[in-house]
Each structure stands twice: as structure tokens, then as C-alpha cells.
Amino acid sequence: MTSLPVLPLSPGAAPRRPALPPRHLADLDLAGRQALVAELGEPAFRAKQLSTHYFGRLVRDPAQMTDLPAAARERLAESLMPTLLTAVRELACDDGATRKALWRLHDGALVESVLMGYQDRVTVCISSQAGCGMACPFCATGQAGLTRNLSTAEIVDQAVYLAGVAASGAVSGSPPRLSHVVFMGMGEPLANYARVIEAIRRLCAPSPEGLGLSQRHITVSTVGLVPAMRRLAEEELSVTLALSLHAPDDELRDELVPVNQRWKVAEVLDAAWDYADRTGRRVSIEYAMIRDVNDQPWRADLLGRLLAGRLAHVNLIPLNPTPGSRWDASPKPVEREFVRRLRVAGVSTTVRDTRGREIDGACGQLAASETGSADGR
Ligand code: SAH
């Protein structure tokens, strides 16, 4: 790294770069934590003890770390487990099976995560950025622009925190153990590439180095940043790739997913099929059903032709209209016809359940309602 000259800031000027969050043990692998603990003048095995509390027992309160000498507890926890996320709001719906958290980060930025309990699994949906720079016009996060990338630990901590909520039995009728993580909260994960990859490694490393999830239970959702998709295919991770397609033709996709102006449908699907070839993993094609915009029978047929014979599954998402939006969800009969045509083309298709609607469950709406940024459009 080169050091840049320090320029005097004029009074009141915004810093040129967002301040980094404090370092946390989830930013580091076990060896890195051991080195840090040693720097603090403590025996290296304390790193493993702290990691066991954080990743294994989901404990973050130093008072509960009774295997650490009382004198060292606070200092170690302060240095390796600073508070990264402060809950601003926690909401539950669907009879407690869906819980949504709105967090304030150390610099005031807001991000959201959602915990979803099912009969056989518990999933968390996490954010990779505060805001998003991809500007998809139907997405609440896209309207506000990008604030900053999250650090690895800020990403991981959302899952660890909600794993603790699940372990406390808060999600009735579901297993107590978090099993699945989807990067479908705020932000474009592949635009924060290195930290997201590190976060995946932490989530999947066996305890106590990490949370011990299976790579196959992690889904990374992208607007289609082709070079990053190709890089991801080289990582030798067996995570699921979800591609937010939303339109089978460039004319409409240029509008719905503006990054399509840079990487066209054909290119982005090519990269998706390469990902499927390299990993053997079925790619999930995300398609928000928007009334009279992308839900015509001919678009279903075109999508069917593009996907037939590929290792792909279509996930139709009924549009969750953002406040003030001119768009609405497709009527159910239109949705059913879309599904029928895709299936006739031999493409496996499901419609996503719409968890958390009444708590602004989807896509940045909670943060938008907190800041009022979705108003007045
Ligand atoms: N930036 C990534 C991940 C975040 S969004 C991506 O775009 O894939 C996760 C999914 O929710 C994406 O498929 C996104 O297009 C979709 N989405 C965003 N806003 C939505 C809305 N209002 N209704 C339905 N789906 C939405």
C-alpha cells in the first residue's frame, strides 16, 4: 500500500473515505486472531476461547466468558469483539417465523437483515453493503445509492447475531440452528467482492474458526457483474449463484437492471452457465414479476428458450412495490401462466413465498422508511 499525503480538511468537510469499522475477530482467520491476541500480551490460546464464545456458543457478553480471567475479559472482548451492529428496530411477523432487524453501524449507516424460519431450516438474508450502487428502479435500496461497503465482520456479525436469536428458540416451529445464508439483503455482494468472499469463508469454516455452515447452503445473488461472476467461479467454493435477471431481453433489462447496459443478457447468462459447469451447482434465476412490464407470455417463452436444457431454476418473486412506485405485482393468473409456459419449456420454476411483507420485509424498505429516503419520489 502506498501512503498518500494527508490533506488538511476544511472545517465541516465530509471525510473523503468512509471511516472503517473497528477490527473484529470475524475479520480474521484463526491464525490472525492468535497473532492479535499475542500482540495484546495474552497467550495465543485465548483466540480460540474467544472464537468459541462468538462462533460456537453465540455469546458476545464478556460476563458470560467465565473461562477467561476476569481481568482480561473486558479488554479482550473490547479489542476483538467491538460492537459493530446496534439494533435500531427488530420486528416479527408471520407468527414469529420471520424477524427483521434494522442495524445502525458505527458511523450511523443503516443496514437490514432478515431471519426466516421454516419447518426444516432457518435462513438469514444479510446485507453486503450499506445502500447499493446498482440503481435498479424497482428496488428500495437501489433508490438511495451506495453509502459504503460493509467490512467482513459487519457481514458475518449479522448472521452470527441472528443465529443467536434462532438458538434462543425465538423462531417457533423451526430448528434452532441457523443453516442457510442468502446475500439478498442490501447491496450488490459482487461489488464488495473480497469482503464477501472472506465472509463466506468465515461463515463456512468449522467452529470455532467460523460458523460451520455448509457452502452449499450459501447463496450469493448478483445483478450480473460478469468479471466478478467469472472470478467467483474460480474460487472453488460450492455456493449457489443467484442471478437477478428480471427480463429476458436487453431492451427491458437495460431499464430494470441498469448494469445490463454494460453486460448484456447473453453475456451474463454465458457467465452463469460457466459457473454452473465449473461448480456443478444449479444457478438460480431471479425474476421479479412486475405487472405489464416483464410478465407477458412472449417474455415467458423467450426466457424458456434461453434457459431450456441449462442447469438453472427460475425463482419468480412477486414484486414488492416500493413506496411511491409506479409498478405493481403481476396478477396471480398472469403469474400462473408465466410459470406454466416456463415449465412447458422444461424449465424448473417456483414462485417465492412473500415473507415479511407487513414489516417492510423486502429489499431495503425498512431502512428507507427509517430515513424517509423512499418518500417524495
Ligand atoms: N444486489 C443483489 C442482491 C440484493 S437484492 C441482486 O440484485 O441480486 C435480492 C433480490 O431481490 C434481487 O433479485 C432483487 O432484484 C430483488 N428485489 C429487489 N427489490 C425488489 C422488490 N421491490 N420486489 C421484489 N424483488 C425485489
Tab-separated table of N, CA and C in Angstrom, residues 297-355:
chain	number	residue	atom	x	y	z
A	297	PRO	N	-46.700	-13.210	-21.842
A	297	PRO	CA	-46.446	-14.592	-22.271
A	297	PRO	C	-45.227	-14.710	-23.202
A	298	TRP	N	-45.063	-13.753	-24.095
A	298	TRP	CA	-43.919	-13.879	-25.019
A	298	TRP	C	-42.590	-13.792	-24.266
A	299	ARG	N	-42.575	-13.040	-23.152
A	299	ARG	CA	-41.320	-12.966	-22.386
A	299	ARG	C	-41.080	-14.288	-21.646
A	300	ALA	N	-42.165	-14.934	-21.201
A	300	ALA	CA	-42.011	-16.252	-20.576
A	300	ALA	C	-41.423	-17.220	-21.595
A	301	ASP	N	-41.942	-17.170	-22.828
A	301	ASP	CA	-41.460	-18.088	-23.867
A	301	ASP	C	-39.992	-17.815	-24.206
A	302	LEU	N	-39.659	-16.538	-24.307
A	302	LEU	CA	-38.257	-16.188	-24.607
A	302	LEU	C	-37.345	-16.653	-23.471
A	303	LEU	N	-37.777	-16.420	-22.233
A	303	LEU	CA	-36.981	-16.864	-21.080
A	303	LEU	C	-36.825	-18.388	-21.124
A	304	GLY	N	-37.927	-19.071	-21.433
A	304	GLY	CA	-37.892	-20.537	-21.534
A	304	GLY	C	-36.866	-20.995	-22.558
A	305	ARG	N	-36.818	-20.306	-23.704
A	305	ARG	CA	-35.852	-20.709	-24.745
A	305	ARG	C	-34.416	-20.464	-24.275
A	306	LEU	N	-34.208	-19.369	-23.537
A	306	LEU	CA	-32.842	-19.063	-23.074
A	306	LEU	C	-32.363	-20.082	-22.035
A	307	LEU	N	-33.310	-20.608	-21.249
A	307	LEU	CA	-32.905	-21.442	-20.108
A	307	LEU	C	-33.058	-22.940	-20.350
A	308	ALA	N	-33.812	-23.319	-21.371
A	308	ALA	CA	-34.088	-24.748	-21.591
A	308	ALA	C	-32.774	-25.528	-21.709
A	309	GLY	N	-32.725	-26.653	-21.041
A	309	GLY	CA	-31.546	-27.524	-21.128
A	309	GLY	C	-30.376	-27.070	-20.280
A	310	ARG	N	-30.539	-25.961	-19.547
A	310	ARG	CA	-29.446	-25.446	-18.707
A	310	ARG	C	-29.634	-25.885	-17.272
A	311	LEU	N	-28.529	-25.829	-16.504
A	311	LEU	CA	-28.589	-26.163	-15.080
A	311	LEU	C	-29.105	-24.919	-14.341
A	312	ALA	N	-30.418	-24.720	-14.434
A	312	ALA	CA	-30.986	-23.475	-13.905
A	312	ALA	C	-32.347	-23.729	-13.277
A	313	HIS	N	-32.686	-22.867	-12.352
A	313	HIS	CA	-34.004	-22.903	-11.726
A	313	HIS	C	-34.514	-21.474	-11.677
A	314	VAL	N	-35.764	-21.263	-12.052
A	314	VAL	CA	-36.300	-19.904	-12.008
A	314	VAL	C	-37.066	-19.687	-10.703
A	315	ASN	N	-36.735	-18.593	-10.068
A	315	ASN	CA	-37.390	-18.179	-8.844
A	315	ASN	C	-38.158	-16.906	-9.174
A	316	LEU	N	-39.468	-17.021	-9.306
A	316	LEU	CA	-40.270	-15.827	-9.588
A	316	LEU	C	-40.578	-15.144	-8.260
A	317	ILE	N	-40.372	-13.837	-8.207
A	317	ILE	CA	-40.623	-13.081	-6.976
A	317	ILE	C	-41.759	-12.104	-7.254
A	318	PRO	N	-42.911	-12.284	-6.601
A	318	PRO	CA	-43.949	-11.256	-6.782
A	318	PRO	C	-43.374	-9.900	-6.369
A	319	LEU	N	-43.473	-8.907	-7.235
A	319	LEU	CA	-42.886	-7.598	-6.904
A	319	LEU	C	-43.453	-7.081	-5.595
A	320	ASN	N	-42.571	-6.600	-4.755
A	320	ASN	CA	-42.997	-5.931	-3.536
A	320	ASN	C	-42.907	-4.440	-3.839
A	321	PRO	N	-44.010	-3.777	-4.111
A	321	PRO	CA	-43.923	-2.399	-4.590
A	321	PRO	C	-43.280	-1.489	-3.545
A	322	THR	N	-42.353	-0.685	-3.972
A	322	THR	CA	-41.715	0.253	-3.050
A	322	THR	C	-42.612	1.482	-2.939
A	323	PRO	N	-42.536	2.197	-1.804
A	323	PRO	CA	-43.440	3.340	-1.623
A	323	PRO	C	-43.303	4.337	-2.768
A	324	GLY	N	-44.416	4.738	-3.302
A	324	GLY	CA	-44.405	5.740	-4.374
A	324	GLY	C	-44.092	5.171	-5.747
A	325	SER	N	-43.916	3.856	-5.830
A	325	SER	CA	-43.515	3.267	-7.103
A	325	SER	C	-44.685	3.230	-8.072
A	326	ARG	N	-44.370	3.339	-9.374
A	326	ARG	CA	-45.430	3.245	-10.391
A	326	ARG	C	-45.698	1.795	-10.743
A	327	TRP	N	-44.949	0.866	-10.159
A	327	TRP	CA	-45.075	-0.540	-10.528
A	327	TRP	C	-45.798	-1.355	-9.471
A	328	ASP	N	-46.405	-2.436	-9.924
A	328	ASP	CA	-47.134	-3.324	-9.020
A	328	ASP	C	-46.804	-4.778	-9.358
A	329	ALA	N	-47.217	-5.684	-8.465
A	329	ALA	CA	-47.001	-7.109	-8.730
A	329	ALA	C	-47.958	-7.581	-9.818
A	330	SER	N	-47.547	-8.605	-10.529
A	330	SER	CA	-48.420	-9.195	-11.552
A	330	SER	C	-49.614	-9.866	-10.891
A	331	PRO	N	-50.776	-9.825	-11.554
A	331	PRO	CA	-51.928	-10.569	-11.031
A	331	PRO	C	-51.622	-12.069	-11.025
A	332	LYS	N	-52.242	-12.779	-10.092
A	332	LYS	CA	-51.955	-14.219	-9.935
A	332	LYS	C	-52.167	-15.029	-11.214
A	333	PRO	N	-53.281	-14.799	-11.978
A	333	PRO	CA	-53.453	-15.593	-13.203
A	333	PRO	C	-52.311	-15.367	-14.211
A	334	VAL	N	-51.815	-14.145	-14.270
A	334	VAL	CA	-50.697	-13.838	-15.174
A	334	VAL	C	-49.447	-14.581	-14.703
A	335	GLU	N	-49.251	-14.569	-13.398
A	335	GLU	CA	-48.107	-15.265	-12.810
A	335	GLU	C	-48.192	-16.777	-13.117
A	336	ARG	N	-49.413	-17.324	-12.936
A	336	ARG	CA	-49.591	-18.769	-13.176
A	336	ARG	C	-49.292	-19.128	-14.632
A	337	GLU	N	-49.718	-18.274	-15.554
A	337	GLU	CA	-49.469	-18.533	-16.976
A	337	GLU	C	-47.968	-18.456	-17.278
A	338	PHE	N	-47.290	-17.541	-16.632
A	338	PHE	CA	-45.837	-17.395	-16.810
A	338	PHE	C	-45.127	-18.679	-16.356
A	339	VAL	N	-45.556	-19.160	-15.186
A	339	VAL	CA	-44.975	-20.395	-14.647
A	339	VAL	C	-45.250	-21.556	-15.603
A	340	ARG	N	-46.494	-21.625	-16.084
A	340	ARG	CA	-46.895	-22.739	-16.957
A	340	ARG	C	-46.019	-22.773	-18.212
A	341	ARG	N	-45.824	-21.612	-18.800
A	341	ARG	CA	-45.037	-21.568	-20.040
A	341	ARG	C	-43.583	-21.967	-19.802
A	342	LEU	N	-43.033	-21.534	-18.687
A	342	LEU	CA	-41.651	-21.920	-18.388
A	342	LEU	C	-41.555	-23.433	-18.196
A	343	ARG	N	-42.534	-23.990	-17.501
A	343	ARG	CA	-42.497	-25.440	-17.247
A	343	ARG	C	-42.669	-26.225	-18.543
A	344	VAL	N	-43.543	-25.728	-19.423
A	344	VAL	CA	-43.721	-26.383	-20.726
A	344	VAL	C	-42.385	-26.394	-21.481
A	345	ALA	N	-41.619	-25.325	-21.291
A	345	ALA	CA	-40.305	-25.260	-21.951
A	345	ALA	C	-39.275	-26.150	-21.248
A	346	GLY	N	-39.699	-26.800	-20.181
A	346	GLY	CA	-38.794	-27.725	-19.483
A	346	GLY	C	-37.934	-27.044	-18.428
A	347	VAL	N	-38.335	-25.838	-18.009
A	347	VAL	CA	-37.523	-25.086	-17.043
A	347	VAL	C	-38.146	-25.204	-15.648
A	348	SER	N	-37.356	-25.654	-14.702
A	348	SER	CA	-37.870	-25.791	-13.339
A	348	SER	C	-38.129	-24.392	-12.752
A	349	THR	N	-39.316	-24.204	-12.214
A	349	THR	CA	-39.754	-22.857	-11.806
A	349	THR	C	-40.553	-22.920	-10.516
A	350	THR	N	-40.264	-22.007	-9.596
A	350	THR	CA	-41.120	-21.865	-8.414
A	350	THR	C	-41.383	-20.377	-8.180
A	351	VAL	N	-42.420	-20.100	-7.399
A	351	VAL	CA	-42.731	-18.724	-7.021
A	351	VAL	C	-42.309	-18.564	-5.569
A	352	ARG	N	-41.516	-17.561	-5.296
A	352	ARG	CA	-41.025	-17.377	-3.932
A	352	ARG	C	-42.154	-16.943	-3.000
A	353	ASP	N	-42.124	-17.479	-1.792
A	353	ASP	CA	-43.123	-17.003	-0.830
A	353	ASP	C	-42.746	-15.585	-0.436
A	354	THR	N	-43.735	-14.856	0.007
A	354	THR	CA	-43.501	-13.427	0.249
A	354	THR	C	-43.473	-13.177	1.737
A	355	ARG	N	-42.351	-13.560	2.341
A	355	ARG	CA	-42.207	-13.379	3.775
A	355	ARG	C	-42.011	-11.909	4.130
